[in-house]
Amino acid sequence: MIKPVAARLRSLLEENPARSSFSLLMTGHSAGGAVASLLYMHMLAEYAQSELNILTGCFKRIHCITFGAPPVSLLPLSKPPKLRYKKSLFLSFINEGDPVPRADKAYVRSLLALYASPAPGASCLGSLLPVKTTTTFALLPGAHRKPQTVASVPPVWKVPPGTLSNAGRLVVLRTVHLRMEDDVMAEVTSDEELRSVVFGNPMMHMMRLYARRIEILATKAVTAKIWG
C-alpha cells in the first residue's frame, strides 16, 4: 500500500509543483478509514523512513478524517505532540450504534451471541423507562401475607474487554431526538468510554448517513457563524 500511494503523490507533485503549498487530506470509510489512519501515522512517524514518509514535508499540512473505521492498534493512535502538527486534524467520526468501530474479535463474538439471545420480556422492556417498584406478597408457613417491595432491573449485556483501539480523536454523531433526524450533535469521546458500550445497528454504518450528518453539522456551523 505504501508504494502505490507514494507513487501517486509523487506524480501529483510532479504534475504541479505548486501543490506543495496545499494540505493533504487522507480519508476513508470503514476499512478505508483504517487504512487512511495507518498511512497517516506512517507519514508522521519520525523514526520510519520510506518513499512515502519522505514526502511528508512536501505538503503544507497533512490531515486524516475517517468515518466508521474499525479499531486498528493495541494502543490508541494519535498525532505526535509536535508544534508543527498542532493544526493537523486527526478525527474519527462514529455514528452512535455503528458496530464497525467496535469490531474487535471478542466484541463481534459477543454481539453475535446477543443477536442469537431471546428478546427481553415485557417486564424488561418496561424497565427501560424510569425504574418503578412493585409490591409482592410472600406466603410463609404459619404467617400472614407480608408485603415486599421489588425494584425492576433493566436488561444488561456484559461487554467483553477489547484488544484493539481506535485511531484519532473520536467524535460520536448522534441525534438529540429519535424522531428528528436533522437534530444532530457531535460529542468527543475516548477509546475507554467507547469500549463500555454496545453498538449493534448495521444501518448506522452507511456512508450516506455519515455524509448526511456531517452536512447537517456543517450547515449549522456556517449558519451560527453568519448569524452569531
Coordinates of N, CA and C in Angstrom, one line a residue:
M1 N 0.8 -1.2 0.0 CA 0.0 0.0 0.0 C 0.9 1.3 0.0
I2 N 2.0 1.2 0.7 CA 2.9 2.4 0.8 C 3.4 2.8 -0.6
K3 N 3.9 1.8 -1.4 CA 4.5 2.2 -2.7 C 3.5 2.8 -3.6
P4 N 2.3 2.3 -3.8 CA 1.4 2.9 -4.8 C 0.9 4.3 -4.3
V5 N 0.7 4.5 -3.0 CA 0.3 5.8 -2.5 C 1.5 6.8 -2.7
A6 N 2.7 6.4 -2.4 CA 3.8 7.3 -2.6 C 4.0 7.6 -4.1
A7 N 3.8 6.7 -5.0 CA 4.0 6.9 -6.4 C 2.9 7.9 -6.9
R8 N 1.7 7.8 -6.4 CA 0.6 8.7 -6.8 C 0.9 10.1 -6.3
L9 N 1.3 10.2 -5.0 CA 1.6 11.6 -4.5 C 2.7 12.2 -5.2
R10 N 3.8 11.4 -5.5 CA 4.9 12.0 -6.3 C 4.5 12.4 -7.7
S11 N 3.6 11.7 -8.3 CA 3.1 12.0 -9.6 C 2.3 13.4 -9.6
L12 N 1.5 13.5 -8.5 CA 0.7 14.8 -8.4 C 1.6 16.0 -8.2
L13 N 2.7 15.8 -7.4 CA 3.6 16.9 -7.2 C 4.4 17.2 -8.5
E14 N 4.8 16.2 -9.2 CA 5.5 16.5 -10.5 C 4.6 17.2 -11.5
E15 N 3.3 16.8 -11.6 CA 2.4 17.4 -12.5 C 2.3 18.9 -12.2
N16 N 2.2 19.3 -10.9 CA 2.0 20.6 -10.5 C 2.8 20.9 -9.2
P17 N 4.0 21.4 -9.3 CA 4.8 21.7 -8.1 C 4.2 22.6 -7.1
A18 N 3.2 23.4 -7.5 CA 2.5 24.3 -6.6 C 1.7 23.6 -5.6
R19 N 1.4 22.3 -5.8 CA 0.7 21.5 -4.9 C 1.4 21.3 -3.5
S20 N 2.7 21.6 -3.5 CA 3.5 21.5 -2.3 C 3.0 22.5 -1.2
S21 N 2.2 23.6 -1.7 CA 1.7 24.5 -0.8 C 0.3 24.2 -0.3
F22 N -0.2 23.0 -0.8 CA -1.5 22.5 -0.4 C -1.4 21.6 0.8
S23 N -2.6 21.4 1.5 CA -2.7 20.4 2.5 C -3.2 19.1 2.0
L24 N -2.7 18.0 2.5 CA -3.1 16.7 2.1 C -4.1 16.1 3.0
L25 N -5.2 15.6 2.5 CA -6.3 15.0 3.3 C -6.4 13.6 3.0
M26 N -6.2 12.7 4.0 CA -6.3 11.3 3.9 C -7.6 10.9 4.6
T27 N -8.5 10.2 3.8 CA -9.8 9.9 4.4 C -10.3 8.6 3.9
G28 N -11.3 8.1 4.5 CA -11.9 6.8 4.1 C -13.0 6.4 5.0
H29 N -13.9 5.5 4.5 CA -15.0 4.9 5.3 C -14.8 3.5 5.6
S30 N -15.1 3.0 6.8 CA -15.0 1.6 7.2 C -13.5 1.2 7.1
A31 N -13.2 0.1 6.4 CA -11.9 -0.4 6.2 C -11.0 0.6 5.6
G32 N -11.5 1.4 4.7 CA -10.8 2.5 4.0 C -10.3 3.5 5.1
G33 N -11.1 3.7 6.1 CA -10.7 4.7 7.2 C -9.6 4.1 8.0
A34 N -9.6 2.8 8.2 CA -8.5 2.2 8.9 C -7.2 2.3 8.2
V35 N -7.2 2.1 6.9 CA -6.0 2.2 6.0 C -5.5 3.6 6.0
A36 N -6.5 4.6 5.9 CA -6.1 6.0 5.9 C -5.4 6.4 7.2
S37 N -5.9 5.9 8.3 CA -5.3 6.1 9.6 C -3.9 5.6 9.7
L38 N -3.7 4.4 9.3 CA -2.3 3.8 9.3 C -1.3 4.5 8.4
L39 N -1.8 4.9 7.2 CA -0.9 5.7 6.3 C -0.6 7.0 6.9
Y40 N -1.6 7.7 7.5 CA -1.4 9.0 8.1 C -0.3 8.9 9.2
M41 N -0.4 7.9 10.1 CA 0.5 7.7 11.2 C 1.9 7.4 10.7
H42 N 2.0 6.7 9.6 CA 3.2 6.3 9.0 C 3.9 7.6 8.4
M43 N 3.1 8.5 7.8 CA 3.7 9.7 7.3 C 4.2 10.6 8.3
L44 N 3.6 10.6 9.5 CA 4.0 11.5 10.6 C 5.1 10.9 11.5
A45 N 5.3 9.6 11.3 CA 6.3 8.9 12.2 C 7.7 9.4 11.9
E46 N 8.4 9.8 13.0 CA 9.7 10.4 12.9 C 10.8 9.3 12.7
Y47 N 10.6 8.1 13.2 CA 11.6 7.1 13.1 C 11.4 6.1 12.0
A48 N 10.4 6.4 11.1 CA 10.2 5.5 10.0 C 10.7 6.2 8.7
Q49 N 11.3 5.5 7.9 CA 11.8 6.0 6.6 C 11.3 5.2 5.4
S50 N 10.6 5.8 4.5 CA 10.1 5.0 3.4 C 9.9 6.1 2.3
E51 N 9.6 5.6 1.1 CA 9.3 6.5 0.0 C 8.1 7.3 0.2
L52 N 7.2 6.9 1.1 CA 6.0 7.7 1.5 C 6.3 8.7 2.6
N53 N 7.1 8.2 3.6 CA 7.4 9.1 4.7 C 8.2 10.3 4.3
I54 N 9.1 10.2 3.3 CA 9.9 11.4 2.9 C 9.1 12.4 2.2
L55 N 7.9 12.1 1.8 CA 7.0 13.1 1.2 C 6.2 14.0 2.1
T56 N 6.4 13.7 3.4 CA 5.6 14.4 4.4 C 5.9 15.9 4.4
G57 N 7.1 16.3 4.2 CA 7.5 17.7 4.1 C 7.1 18.4 2.8
C58 N 6.6 17.6 1.9 CA 6.2 18.2 0.6 C 4.8 18.9 0.6
F59 N 4.1 18.8 1.7 CA 2.8 19.4 1.8 C 2.8 20.3 3.0
K60 N 1.9 21.3 2.9 CA 1.8 22.3 4.0 C 1.3 21.7 5.3
R61 N 0.3 20.9 5.2 CA -0.2 20.1 6.4 C -0.8 18.8 5.9
I62 N -0.9 17.8 6.8 CA -1.5 16.5 6.5 C -2.6 16.3 7.5
H63 N -3.8 16.0 7.0 CA -4.9 15.7 7.8 C -5.4 14.3 7.6
C64 N -6.2 13.7 8.5 CA -6.8 12.4 8.4 C -8.2 12.5 9.0
I65 N -9.2 12.2 8.3 CA -10.6 12.2 8.8 C -11.2 10.9 8.3
T66 N -11.7 10.1 9.2 CA -12.3 8.8 8.9 C -13.8 8.7 9.4
F67 N -14.5 7.8 8.8 CA -15.9 7.6 9.1 C -16.2 6.1 9.3
G68 N -16.6 5.7 10.5 CA -17.0 4.3 10.8 C -15.8 3.4 10.7
A69 N -14.6 3.8 11.0 CA -13.4 3.0 10.9 C -13.3 2.0 12.0
P70 N -12.9 0.8 11.8 CA -12.7 -0.2 12.8 C -11.4 0.0 13.7
P71 N -11.3 -0.6 14.8 CA -10.1 -0.4 15.6 C -8.9 -1.0 14.9
V72 N -7.7 -0.5 15.1 CA -6.6 -0.9 14.3 C -5.3 -1.2 15.0
S73 N -5.2 -0.8 16.3 CA -4.0 -1.0 17.0 C -4.2 -1.3 18.5
L74 N -3.1 -1.8 19.1 CA -3.2 -2.2 20.5 C -3.4 -1.0 21.4
L75 N -2.8 0.1 21.0 CA -2.9 1.4 21.8 C -3.6 2.4 20.9
P76 N -4.3 3.4 21.5 CA -4.9 4.4 20.6 C -3.9 5.2 19.9
L77 N -4.1 5.4 18.6 CA -3.2 6.2 17.8 C -3.6 7.7 17.8
S78 N -2.7 8.6 18.0 CA -2.9 10.0 17.9 C -1.7 10.7 17.3
K79 N -2.0 11.9 16.8 CA -0.9 12.6 16.1 C 0.2 13.0 17.1
P80 N 1.5 13.0 16.7 CA 2.6 13.4 17.6 C 2.4 14.8 18.2
P81 N 2.7 14.9 19.5 CA 2.6 16.2 20.1 C 3.7 17.2 19.7
K82 N 3.8 17.5 18.5 CA 4.8 18.4 18.0 C 4.1 19.7 17.5
L83 N 4.8 20.8 17.7 CA 4.2 22.1 17.3 C 3.8 22.2 15.8
R84 N 4.6 21.6 15.0 CA 4.3 21.6 13.5 C 3.0 20.8 13.2
Y85 N 2.6 19.9 14.1 CA 1.4 19.2 13.8 C 0.1 19.7 14.5
K86 N 0.3 20.9 15.2 CA -0.8 21.5 16.0 C -2.0 21.7 15.2
K87 N -1.9 22.1 14.0 CA -3.1 22.4 13.2 C -3.5 21.2 12.3
S88 N -2.9 20.1 12.5 CA -3.2 18.9 11.7 C -4.4 18.2 12.3
L89 N -5.4 17.9 11.5 CA -6.6 17.2 12.0 C -6.5 15.7 11.9
F90 N -6.8 15.0 13.0 CA -6.9 13.5 13.0 C -8.2 13.2 13.7
L91 N -9.3 13.1 13.0 CA -10.6 12.9 13.5 C -11.2 11.6 13.0
S92 N -11.9 10.9 13.9 CA -12.6 9.6 13.6 C -14.1 9.8 14.0
F93 N -14.9 10.0 13.0 CA -16.4 10.1 13.2 C -17.0 8.8 13.3
I94 N -17.9 8.6 14.4 CA -18.6 7.4 14.7 C -20.0 7.6 14.9
N95 N -20.9 7.0 14.1 CA -22.3 7.1 14.3 C -22.7 6.3 15.6
E96 N -23.5 6.9 16.5 CA -23.9 6.1 17.6 C -24.7 4.9 17.2
G97 N -24.2 3.7 17.6 CA -24.9 2.5 17.2 C -24.1 1.7 16.1
D98 N -23.2 2.3 15.4 CA -22.4 1.7 14.4 C -21.5 0.6 15.0
P99 N -21.7 -0.7 14.6 CA -20.9 -1.7 15.3 C -19.5 -1.8 14.8
V100 N -19.2 -1.3 13.6 CA -17.8 -1.4 13.0 C -16.7 -0.8 13.8
P101 N -16.9 0.4 14.4 CA -15.8 1.0 15.2 C -15.6 0.1 16.5
R102 N -16.5 -0.8 16.8 CA -16.3 -1.7 17.9 C -15.9 -3.1 17.5
A103 N -15.5 -3.3 16.2 CA -15.4 -4.6 15.6 C -14.1 -5.3 16.1
D104 N -13.9 -5.4 17.4 CA -12.8 -6.2 17.9 C -13.3 -7.7 17.9
K105 N -12.4 -8.7 17.8 CA -12.8 -10.1 17.6 C -13.7 -10.5 18.8
A106 N -13.4 -10.2 20.0 CA -14.2 -10.6 21.1 C -15.5 -10.0 21.1
Y107 N -15.5 -8.7 20.7 CA -16.8 -7.9 20.7 C -17.7 -8.5 19.6
V108 N -17.2 -8.8 18.5 CA -18.0 -9.4 17.4 C -18.7 -10.7 17.8
R109 N -17.9 -11.5 18.5 CA -18.5 -12.8 19.0 C -19.6 -12.5 20.0
S110 N -19.3 -11.5 20.9 CA -20.3 -11.2 21.9 C -21.6 -10.6 21.3
L111 N -21.4 -9.8 20.2 CA -22.5 -9.2 19.5 C -23.4 -10.3 18.8
L112 N -22.7 -11.3 18.2 CA -23.5 -12.4 17.6 C -24.2 -13.2 18.6
A113 N -23.6 -13.4 19.8 CA -24.3 -14.1 20.9 C -25.6 -13.3 21.3
L114 N -25.4 -11.9 21.3 CA -26.5 -11.1 21.7 C -27.7 -11.2 20.7
Y115 N -27.3 -11.2 19.4 CA -28.3 -11.3 18.3 C -29.1 -12.6 18.5
A116 N -28.4 -13.7 18.9 CA -29.0 -15.0 19.0 C -29.7 -15.2 20.3
S117 N -29.6 -14.3 21.2 CA -30.3 -14.4 22.5 C -31.8 -14.1 22.4
P118 N -32.6 -14.6 23.3 CA -34.0 -14.3 23.3 C -34.2 -12.8 23.6
A119 N -35.2 -12.2 23.1 CA -35.5 -10.8 23.4 C -36.0 -10.7 24.8
P120 N -35.7 -9.6 25.4 CA -36.1 -9.3 26.8 C -37.6 -9.4 26.9
G121 N -38.1 -9.9 28.1 CA -39.6 -10.0 28.3 C -40.2 -8.6 28.5
A122 N -41.5 -8.6 28.6 CA -42.2 -7.3 28.7 C -41.8 -6.6 29.9
S123 N -41.5 -7.3 31.0 CA -41.1 -6.6 32.2 C -39.7 -6.0 32.1
C124 N -38.9 -6.6 31.2 CA -37.6 -6.0 31.0 C -37.7 -4.7 30.1
L125 N -38.5 -4.8 29.1 CA -38.7 -3.7 28.2 C -39.4 -2.5 28.9
G126 N -40.3 -2.9 29.8 CA -40.9 -1.8 30.6 C -39.9 -1.1 31.5
S127 N -38.9 -1.8 31.9 CA -37.9 -1.2 32.9 C -36.9 -0.3 32.2
L128 N -37.0 -0.2 30.8 CA -36.2 0.8 30.1 C -36.7 2.2 30.4
L129 N -37.9 2.3 30.9 CA -38.5 3.5 31.4 C -38.0 3.8 32.8
P130 N -38.3 4.9 33.4 CA -37.8 5.2 34.8 C -38.2 4.0 35.7
V131 N -37.3 3.5 36.5 CA -37.4 2.3 37.3 C -38.6 2.5 38.2
K132 N -39.5 1.5 38.2 CA -40.6 1.5 39.1 C -40.5 0.4 40.1
T133 N -41.2 0.5 41.2 CA -41.2 -0.6 42.2 C -42.6 -1.2 42.2
T134 N -42.6 -2.5 42.5 CA -43.9 -3.2 42.6 C -43.9 -3.9 43.9
T135 N -45.1 -4.1 44.4 CA -45.3 -4.8 45.7 C -45.8 -6.2 45.5
T136 N -45.1 -7.2 46.1 CA -45.5 -8.6 46.0 C -45.7 -9.1 47.4
F137 N -46.3 -10.3 47.5 CA -46.6 -10.9 48.8 C -46.0 -12.2 48.9
A138 N -45.2 -12.5 50.0 CA -44.6 -13.8 50.2 C -45.4 -14.5 51.2
L139 N -45.7 -15.8 50.8 CA -46.5 -16.6 51.8 C -45.5 -17.5 52.6
L140 N -45.5 -17.2 53.8 CA -44.7 -18.0 54.7 C -45.5 -18.9 55.6
P141 N -45.0 -20.1 55.9 CA -45.8 -21.1 56.7 C -46.2 -20.5 58.0
G142 N -47.4 -20.5 58.3 CA -47.9 -20.1 59.6 C -47.9 -18.6 59.8
A143 N -47.8 -17.8 58.7 CA -47.7 -16.4 58.8 C -48.7 -15.7 57.8
H144 N -49.0 -14.5 58.1 CA -49.9 -13.7 57.2 C -49.1 -13.2 56.0
R145 N -49.8 -12.8 55.0 CA -49.1 -12.2 53.9 C -48.3 -11.0 54.2
K146 N -47.0 -11.0 53.8 CA -46.1 -10.0 54.1 C -45.7 -9.2 52.9
P147 N -46.0 -7.9 52.7 CA -45.6 -7.2 51.5 C -44.1 -7.0 51.4
Q148 N -43.7 -7.2 50.1 CA -42.3 -7.0 49.8 C -42.2 -6.0 48.6
T149 N -41.2 -5.1 48.7 CA -41.0 -4.2 47.6 C -39.9 -4.6 46.7
V150 N -40.1 -4.8 45.4 CA -39.1 -5.3 44.5 C -38.9 -4.3 43.4
A151 N -37.6 -3.9 43.1 CA -37.3 -2.9 42.1 C -37.1 -3.6 40.8
S152 N -37.6 -3.0 39.7 CA -37.4 -3.6 38.4 C -36.0 -3.4 37.9
V153 N -35.4 -4.4 37.3 CA -34.0 -4.3 36.9 C -33.9 -4.3 35.3
P154 N -33.3 -3.3 34.7 CA -33.2 -3.2 33.3 C -32.3 -4.3 32.7
P155 N -32.5 -4.8 31.5 CA -31.6 -5.8 30.9 C -30.2 -5.3 30.7
V156 N -29.2 -6.1 31.0 CA -27.8 -5.7 30.9 C -27.0 -6.8 30.1
W157 N -26.2 -6.3 29.2 CA -25.3 -7.2 28.4 C -23.9 -6.9 28.7
K158 N -23.1 -7.8 29.2 CA -21.7 -7.5 29.6 C -20.9 -7.5 28.4
V159 N -20.1 -6.4 28.2 CA -19.2 -6.2 27.1 C -17.9 -6.8 27.4
P160 N -17.4 -7.7 26.6 CA -16.0 -8.2 26.8 C -14.9 -7.2 26.7
P161 N -13.8 -7.4 27.4 CA -12.7 -6.4 27.2 C -12.2 -6.4 25.8
G162 N -11.9 -5.3 25.2 CA -11.4 -5.2 23.9 C -9.9 -5.3 23.8
T163 N -9.4 -5.7 22.7 CA -8.0 -5.8 22.5 C -7.4 -4.7 21.6
L164 N -8.2 -4.3 20.6 CA -7.7 -3.2 19.7 C -8.4 -1.9 20.1
S165 N -7.7 -0.8 19.7 CA -8.1 0.6 20.0 C -8.4 1.3 18.7
N166 N -9.2 2.4 18.8 CA -9.5 3.2 17.6 C -8.5 4.3 17.5
A167 N -8.4 4.8 16.3 CA -7.3 5.9 15.9 C -8.0 7.2 15.8
G168 N -7.2 8.2 16.2 CA -7.6 9.6 16.1 C -8.5 10.1 17.3
R169 N -8.9 11.3 17.1 CA -9.8 11.9 18.1 C -11.2 11.4 17.8
L170 N -11.8 10.7 18.7 CA -13.1 10.1 18.4 C -14.3 11.1 18.6
V171 N -15.1 11.2 17.6 CA -16.3 12.1 17.7 C -17.5 11.2 17.3
V172 N -18.4 11.1 18.3 CA -19.7 10.4 18.1 C -20.8 11.3 17.6
L173 N -21.4 10.9 16.5 CA -22.5 11.6 16.0 C -23.8 10.9 16.4
R174 N -24.7 11.7 16.9 CA -26.0 11.2 17.5 C -27.1 12.2 17.3
T175 N -28.3 11.7 17.3 CA -29.5 12.5 17.2 C -30.0 12.8 18.6
V176 N -30.3 14.1 18.8 CA -30.8 14.5 20.1 C -32.2 13.9 20.4
H177 N -33.0 13.9 19.4 CA -34.4 13.4 19.5 C -34.5 12.3 18.4
L178 N -35.0 11.1 18.8 CA -35.1 10.0 17.9 C -35.9 10.3 16.6
R179 N -36.9 11.1 16.7 CA -37.8 11.3 15.6 C -37.4 12.6 14.8
M180 N -36.3 13.2 15.2 CA -35.8 14.4 14.4 C -34.4 14.1 13.9
E181 N -34.4 13.6 12.7 CA -33.1 13.2 12.1 C -32.2 14.4 11.8
D182 N -32.7 15.6 11.7 CA -31.9 16.7 11.4 C -31.3 17.3 12.7
D183 N -31.7 16.9 13.8 CA -31.2 17.4 15.1 C -30.0 16.5 15.5
V184 N -28.9 16.8 14.8 CA -27.7 16.0 15.1 C -26.7 16.8 15.9
M185 N -26.0 16.1 16.8 CA -25.0 16.7 17.6 C -23.7 15.8 17.6
A186 N -22.6 16.4 17.8 CA -21.3 15.7 17.8 C -20.7 15.8 19.2
E187 N -20.2 14.7 19.8 CA -19.6 14.7 21.1 C -18.3 13.9 21.1
V188 N -17.3 14.5 21.6 CA -16.0 13.9 21.7 C -16.0 12.8 22.8
T189 N -15.5 11.7 22.5 CA -15.4 10.6 23.5 C -14.0 10.0 23.5
S190 N -13.8 9.1 24.4 CA -12.4 8.4 24.5 C -12.5 7.0 24.1
D191 N -11.4 6.4 23.8 CA -11.4 5.0 23.5 C -11.9 4.1 24.7
E192 N -11.6 4.5 25.9 CA -12.0 3.8 27.1 C -13.5 3.9 27.2
E193 N -14.1 5.0 26.9 CA -15.6 5.1 27.0 C -16.3 4.3 25.9
L194 N -15.7 4.3 24.8 CA -16.3 3.5 23.6 C -16.3 2.0 23.9
R195 N -15.3 1.6 24.7 CA -15.2 0.1 25.0 C -16.4 -0.3 25.9
S196 N -17.0 0.6 26.6 CA -18.1 0.2 27.5 C -19.5 0.2 27.0
V197 N -19.6 0.4 25.7 CA -21.0 0.5 25.1 C -21.2 -0.7 24.1
V198 N -22.5 -0.9 23.8 CA -22.9 -1.9 22.8 C -23.5 -1.2 21.6
F199 N -22.8 -1.2 20.5 CA -23.2 -0.7 19.2 C -23.5 -1.9 18.3
G200 N -24.7 -2.0 17.8 CA -25.1 -3.2 17.0 C -26.1 -2.9 15.9
N201 N -26.2 -1.7 15.4 CA -27.1 -1.4 14.3 C -26.4 -1.2 13.0
P202 N -26.4 -2.2 12.1 CA -25.6 -2.1 10.9 C -26.1 -0.9 10.0
M203 N -27.3 -0.4 10.2 CA -27.8 0.7 9.4 C -27.0 2.0 9.7
M204 N -26.4 2.1 10.9 CA -25.7 3.2 11.3 C -24.3 3.3 10.6
H205 N -24.0 2.3 9.9 CA -22.6 2.2 9.2 C -22.7 2.8 7.8
M206 N -23.8 3.1 7.3 CA -23.9 3.5 5.9 C -23.2 4.9 5.7
M207 N -22.4 5.0 4.6 CA -21.7 6.2 4.4 C -22.6 7.3 4.1
R208 N -23.7 7.1 3.4 CA -24.6 8.2 3.1 C -25.2 8.8 4.4
L209 N -25.3 8.0 5.5 CA -25.8 8.6 6.7 C -24.7 9.4 7.3
Y210 N -23.5 9.0 7.3 CA -22.4 9.8 7.8 C -22.3 11.1 7.0
A211 N -22.4 11.1 5.7 CA -22.4 12.3 4.8 C -23.5 13.2 5.2
R212 N -24.7 12.7 5.4 CA -25.9 13.5 5.7 C -25.7 14.2 7.0
R213 N -25.2 13.5 8.0 CA -25.0 14.1 9.3 C -23.9 15.1 9.3
I214 N -22.8 14.9 8.6 CA -21.7 15.9 8.5 C -22.2 17.1 7.8
E215 N -23.0 16.9 6.8 CA -23.6 18.1 6.1 C -24.5 18.9 7.0
I216 N -25.3 18.3 7.8 CA -26.1 19.0 8.8 C -25.3 19.8 9.7
L217 N -24.3 19.2 10.3 CA -23.4 19.9 11.3 C -22.7 21.0 10.6
A218 N -22.2 20.8 9.4 CA -21.5 21.9 8.7 C -22.4 23.1 8.4
T219 N -23.7 22.8 8.0 CA -24.7 23.8 7.8 C -25.0 24.6 9.0
K220 N -25.1 23.9 10.1 CA -25.3 24.6 11.4 C -24.2 25.5 11.8
A221 N -22.9 25.0 11.6 CA -21.8 25.8 11.9 C -21.7 27.1 11.1
V222 N -22.0 27.0 9.8 CA -21.9 28.1 8.9 C -23.0 29.1 9.3
T223 N -24.2 28.6 9.6 CA -25.4 29.4 10.0 C -25.1 30.2 11.3
A224 N -24.5 29.4 12.2 CA -24.2 30.1 13.5 C -23.1 31.2 13.3
K225 N -22.2 30.9 12.4 CA -21.1 31.9 12.2 C -21.7 33.1 11.5
I226 N -22.7 32.9 10.6 CA -23.2 34.1 9.9 C -24.1 34.9 10.8
W227 N -25.0 34.2 11.6 CA -25.9 35.0 12.5 C -25.4 35.3 13.9
G228 N -24.2 34.6 14.2 CA -23.7 34.9 15.6 C -22.9 36.1 15.6

